Short mmCIF file of C-alpha atoms and ligand atoms in Angstrom, two decimals:
data_model
loop_
_atom_site.label_atom_id
_atom_site.label_comp_id
_atom_site.label_asym_id
_atom_site.label_seq_id
_atom_site.Cartn_x
_atom_site.Cartn_y
_atom_site.Cartn_z
CA MET A 12 -10.59 -39.75 27.56
CA SER A 13 -12.27 -36.68 24.96
CA HIS A 14 -10.12 -33.75 24.39
CA ILE A 15 -10.14 -31.32 27.37
CA ASP A 16 -12.51 -28.42 26.92
CA ASP A 17 -11.50 -25.09 25.88
CA GLU A 18 -12.42 -23.33 28.59
CA THR A 19 -10.49 -25.58 30.40
CA LEU A 20 -7.32 -25.21 28.39
CA ALA A 21 -7.86 -21.48 28.59
CA LEU A 22 -7.71 -21.36 32.30
CA HIS A 23 -4.82 -23.44 32.16
CA ALA A 24 -3.12 -21.19 29.56
CA LEU A 25 -3.69 -18.24 32.08
CA GLY A 26 -2.24 -20.54 35.11
CA GLU A 27 -4.92 -21.24 36.66
CA PRO A 28 -5.09 -24.80 38.61
CA VAL A 29 -7.54 -26.11 36.79
CA LEU A 30 -6.78 -29.62 35.63
CA ASP A 31 -6.93 -32.44 37.35
CA ALA A 32 -4.97 -35.27 37.32
CA ALA A 33 -6.19 -37.22 34.19
CA GLN A 34 -6.39 -34.23 32.14
CA ARG A 35 -2.87 -33.35 33.30
CA ASP A 36 -1.83 -36.84 31.52
CA HIS A 37 -3.81 -36.57 28.96
CA LEU A 38 -2.35 -33.03 28.14
CA ARG A 39 1.11 -34.50 28.37
CA THR A 40 0.12 -37.41 25.66
CA CYS A 41 -2.28 -35.12 23.06
CA PRO A 42 -0.73 -32.89 20.57
CA THR A 43 -3.96 -31.73 20.01
CA CYS A 44 -4.30 -30.31 23.07
CA ALA A 45 -0.94 -29.46 23.76
CA THR A 46 -0.78 -27.28 20.79
CA ALA A 47 -3.87 -25.26 21.77
CA VAL A 48 -2.67 -24.66 25.42
CA ARG A 49 0.58 -23.40 23.49
CA GLY A 50 -1.48 -21.06 21.37
CA LEU A 51 -3.19 -19.94 24.02
CA GLY A 52 -0.05 -19.39 26.13
CA ARG A 53 1.49 -17.22 23.37
CA VAL A 54 -1.07 -14.99 23.51
CA VAL A 55 -1.63 -14.70 27.05
CA GLU A 56 2.07 -13.97 27.18
CA GLY A 57 1.92 -11.38 24.84
CA ALA A 58 -1.11 -9.63 26.55
CA ARG A 59 0.71 -9.82 29.90
CA ALA A 60 4.47 -8.49 29.04
CA PRO A 61 5.44 -5.24 28.55
CA ALA A 62 5.47 -4.41 24.77
CA ALA A 63 9.24 -4.61 24.69
CA ALA A 64 9.53 -7.89 25.96
CA ALA A 65 6.72 -9.61 23.77
CA PRO A 66 7.18 -12.04 21.61
CA ALA A 67 8.17 -10.66 18.11
CA ASP A 68 5.73 -12.52 15.81
CA LEU A 69 2.97 -11.23 18.06
CA VAL A 70 1.66 -7.35 17.70
CA ALA A 71 0.39 -5.27 20.24
CA PRO A 72 -3.16 -3.91 19.40
CA PRO A 73 -3.61 -0.93 18.82
CA PRO A 74 -5.44 1.40 21.91
CA GLY A 75 -8.95 1.42 22.36
CA VAL A 76 -8.76 -2.65 21.95
CA TRP A 77 -9.43 -4.04 25.64
CA ALA A 78 -12.00 -1.39 26.27
CA ARG A 79 -14.05 -2.79 23.04
CA VAL A 80 -13.30 -6.48 24.26
CA ARG A 81 -14.43 -5.62 27.40
CA GLU A 82 -17.28 -3.77 26.25
CA GLU A 83 -18.37 -6.84 23.88
CA LEU A 84 -17.75 -9.22 26.68
CA GLU A 85 -20.41 -7.32 28.88
CA ASP A 86 -22.87 -7.41 26.51
CA THR A 87 -22.29 -11.13 25.74
CA ALA A 88 -21.54 -12.86 28.89
CA GLY A 89 -22.74 -9.94 31.50
CA ALA A 90 -19.41 -10.10 33.27
CA ALA A 91 -19.22 -7.57 36.01
CA ASP A 92 -15.80 -7.86 36.52
CA ALA A 93 -14.08 -7.26 33.42
CA PRO A 94 -10.45 -6.02 33.40
CA ALA A 95 -9.71 -2.86 33.58
CA ALA A 96 -8.27 -1.47 30.28
CA GLN A 97 -4.48 -1.55 29.18
CA SER A 98 -2.97 1.66 29.88
CA GLU A 99 0.13 3.30 28.39
CA SER A 100 2.04 2.42 31.14
CA SER A 101 4.49 -0.47 31.30
CA GLU A 102 3.40 -1.24 34.97
CA SER A 103 -0.49 -1.25 34.40
CA THR A 104 -2.62 -4.26 35.52
CA ALA A 105 -2.15 -6.70 33.10
CA PRO A 106 -5.37 -7.59 31.36
CA ALA A 107 -5.36 -10.99 31.95
CA ALA A 108 -4.30 -10.95 35.79
CA ARG A 109 -4.29 -13.70 38.29
CA PRO A 110 -7.92 -13.61 39.79
CA GLU A 111 -8.54 -14.26 43.42
CA PRO A 112 -10.10 -17.27 44.14
CA SER A 113 -13.77 -15.63 44.96
CA ASP A 114 -13.83 -14.27 41.34
CA LEU A 115 -12.76 -17.49 39.69
CA ARG A 116 -16.24 -18.74 38.90
CA ALA A 117 -17.18 -15.63 37.23
CA ARG A 118 -14.48 -15.30 35.31
CA ARG A 119 -14.79 -18.77 33.74
CA ARG A 120 -17.88 -17.72 32.18
CA TRP A 121 -15.90 -15.11 30.13
CA LEU A 122 -12.49 -15.58 29.73
CA PRO A 123 -12.06 -18.42 27.43
CA ALA A 124 -14.55 -15.76 25.40
CA LEU A 125 -11.42 -13.21 25.92
CA VAL A 126 -9.06 -15.37 25.14
CA ALA A 127 -10.51 -16.39 21.61
CA ALA A 128 -10.93 -12.47 21.03
CA CYS A 129 -7.96 -11.99 21.60
CA THR A 130 -6.41 -14.54 19.45
CA ALA A 131 -8.69 -13.72 16.94
CA LEU A 132 -7.49 -10.33 17.31
CA VAL A 133 -4.19 -11.06 17.31
CA LEU A 134 -4.13 -12.84 14.34
CA GLY A 135 -6.16 -10.30 12.34
CA VAL A 136 -3.35 -8.05 13.13
CA ALA A 137 -0.36 -10.13 12.47
CA GLY A 138 -2.09 -11.12 9.38
CA GLY A 139 -2.47 -7.42 8.41
CA VAL A 140 1.26 -7.04 9.27
CA LEU A 141 1.74 -10.17 6.87
CA TRP A 142 -0.06 -8.62 4.20
CA GLU A 143 2.02 -5.43 4.30
CA ARG A 144 5.32 -7.24 4.51
CA ARG A 145 4.00 -9.23 1.11
CA GLY A 146 3.08 -5.92 -0.37
CA ASP A 147 6.85 -4.69 0.47
CA GLU A 148 7.93 -8.16 -1.36
CA GLY A 149 6.49 -7.16 -3.99
CA ALA A 150 8.02 -3.93 -4.55
CA GLU A 151 10.87 -3.30 -6.77
CA THR A 152 14.35 -3.32 -5.37
CA THR A 153 17.23 -0.89 -6.21
CA VAL A 154 20.08 -3.33 -7.63
CA ALA A 155 22.58 -0.31 -8.60
CA VAL A 156 23.14 3.21 -8.32
CA ALA A 157 25.53 5.77 -10.65
CA GLU A 158 25.98 9.29 -9.73
CA LEU A 159 26.40 11.00 -13.19
CA ASP A 160 29.40 13.29 -13.63
CA ALA A 161 29.49 16.34 -15.94
CA LEU A 162 31.67 15.61 -18.94
CA PRO A 163 34.16 18.39 -20.09
CA GLY A 164 32.14 21.50 -21.43
CA TRP A 165 29.32 20.40 -19.36
CA GLN A 166 30.57 22.38 -15.86
CA GLY A 167 27.54 21.96 -13.51
CA ALA A 168 25.80 19.48 -14.71
CA SER A 169 25.09 16.41 -12.77
CA GLY A 170 22.85 13.45 -12.26
CA GLU A 171 22.13 9.75 -11.37
CA ALA A 172 20.77 6.57 -12.26
CA VAL A 173 19.49 3.90 -10.29
CA VAL A 174 18.49 0.42 -11.79
CA HIS A 175 15.54 -1.25 -10.24
CA GLU A 176 14.50 -4.81 -10.26
CA SER A 177 10.94 -6.32 -9.67
CA PRO A 178 10.06 -9.76 -8.15
CA ASP A 179 9.87 -11.33 -11.85
CA GLY A 180 13.23 -9.83 -12.66
CA ARG A 181 12.13 -7.03 -14.97
CA ARG A 182 14.94 -4.29 -14.58
CA GLN A 183 14.37 -0.78 -15.29
CA ILE A 184 16.58 2.16 -14.91
CA VAL A 185 15.91 5.60 -13.87
CA VAL A 186 17.81 8.76 -14.89
CA SER A 187 17.75 12.27 -13.81
CA VAL A 188 19.79 15.08 -15.16
CA ASP A 189 20.13 18.29 -13.78
CA ALA A 190 21.69 20.49 -17.14
CA PRO A 191 20.58 22.73 -19.08
CA VAL A 192 19.19 21.54 -22.80
CA PRO A 193 20.16 24.32 -25.53
CA GLU A 194 17.31 24.89 -27.92
CA GLY A 195 17.10 22.49 -31.04
CA THR A 196 18.60 19.52 -28.91
CA TYR A 197 17.29 16.64 -26.99
CA ARG A 198 18.72 13.82 -24.53
CA GLU A 199 19.46 10.43 -25.39
CA VAL A 200 20.37 7.47 -22.74
CA TRP A 201 22.73 4.81 -23.58
CA LEU A 202 24.76 2.23 -21.37
CA LEU A 203 28.58 2.03 -22.59
CA ARG A 204 31.26 -0.56 -22.39
CA PRO A 205 33.80 0.39 -20.17
CA ASP A 206 36.27 0.97 -22.95
CA ILE A 207 33.05 2.84 -24.83
CA SER A 208 34.02 0.24 -27.65
CA GLY A 209 30.26 -0.40 -27.60
CA LEU A 210 26.82 1.16 -26.78
CA VAL A 211 23.14 0.47 -26.31
CA SER A 212 20.52 3.38 -26.78
CA LEU A 213 17.94 3.10 -24.10
CA GLY A 214 15.66 5.73 -25.56
CA MET A 215 15.12 10.05 -25.86
CA LEU A 216 14.98 11.68 -22.17
CA ASP A 217 12.54 13.84 -22.42
CA GLY A 218 12.56 16.39 -19.44
CA ASP A 219 14.41 15.89 -16.13
CA GLN A 220 13.39 12.39 -15.27
CA GLY A 221 12.98 9.15 -17.06
CA ARG A 222 12.47 5.60 -16.53
CA PHE A 223 13.51 2.97 -19.40
CA ASP A 224 13.29 -0.58 -19.16
CA LEU A 225 16.54 -2.66 -19.53
CA PRO A 226 16.57 -5.71 -22.06
CA ALA A 227 16.15 -9.13 -20.31
CA GLY A 228 19.28 -10.61 -21.79
CA LEU A 229 21.90 -7.19 -21.08
CA ASP A 230 24.25 -7.82 -19.26
CA LEU A 231 25.42 -4.52 -16.52
CA ALA A 232 28.46 -6.03 -16.13
CA ASP A 233 29.33 -5.64 -19.89
CA TYR A 234 27.71 -2.07 -20.10
CA PRO A 235 28.41 -0.45 -16.72
CA LEU A 236 28.36 2.95 -18.23
CA VAL A 237 25.06 5.10 -18.16
CA ASP A 238 25.83 8.18 -20.38
CA VAL A 239 23.43 10.54 -21.31
CA SER A 240 24.14 12.53 -24.83
CA GLU A 241 23.27 15.93 -26.45
CA GLU A 242 21.41 14.68 -29.89
CA HIS A 243 20.43 17.35 -32.50
CA PHE A 244 17.42 16.76 -35.07
CA ASP A 245 19.89 15.90 -37.87
CA GLY A 246 18.62 12.19 -38.53
CA ASP A 247 21.60 10.35 -37.71
CA PRO A 248 20.60 7.49 -34.82
CA ALA A 249 24.18 6.93 -33.72
CA HIS A 250 25.89 8.86 -30.68
CA SER A 251 26.03 12.61 -31.36
CA GLY A 252 29.62 12.13 -29.42
CA GLU A 253 28.60 14.75 -27.01
CA SER A 254 27.97 13.34 -23.57
CA VAL A 255 26.42 15.48 -21.17
CA VAL A 256 26.61 13.52 -17.73
CA ARG A 257 28.37 10.04 -16.75
CA GLY A 258 28.27 7.55 -14.29
CA ASP A 259 29.51 3.98 -13.75
CA LEU A 260 26.63 1.43 -12.34
CA SER A 261 29.73 -0.78 -11.18
CA ALA A 262 31.23 1.62 -9.31
ZN1 ZN B 316 -7.16 -34.12 23.86
#
């Protein structure tokens, strides 16, 4: 036999005893129809269940959606007995409640449209959620944080360093320092080896906060210390030896 028509499948998914013996046999052996019923069933389940019990991957539609669906159905199908709008109460009448036999005929006209509308709606909302999740995944993640503590002579100074990594592996460090900048000096940000035997300059810190690229090959395990120095305009590119704050990204 050919596939069971969509309207009958929708009613079956809603729990109506609409299948004859041949259709029940067909449903047991036809993956296409079985898949359609499972999909419709999940929509029905989601629509009927209190929000807390809805399947995790189905998203409750925003308020007013049932009213809009009803309006559309009344416009297109002339349905006189569209379901009551879903209220905020968990014990409200479900929009797809089991019908009385007497109105089954009327409901047959618009239930498949309602299920189709709900399916489109749920897929649309779920798509939006997935899109937002994709957006989140595109955001950078924090891979290391260090509190920066004042060195002797800089009591009261403080700061923070946060290393971010974007999905393509690019790393940046955001360094913020709270300490006065004496006239005629500037700040420079460095990464140091734990024993101060080596250092890498990340750049000048202009203002209280700066964002610096970390070289791709740089292993933060080798250079875990974040150091902010006070530098003078003396033409010497080396570390002045006057550190303001320092912190350990591996701590
Ligand atoms: Zn089939």
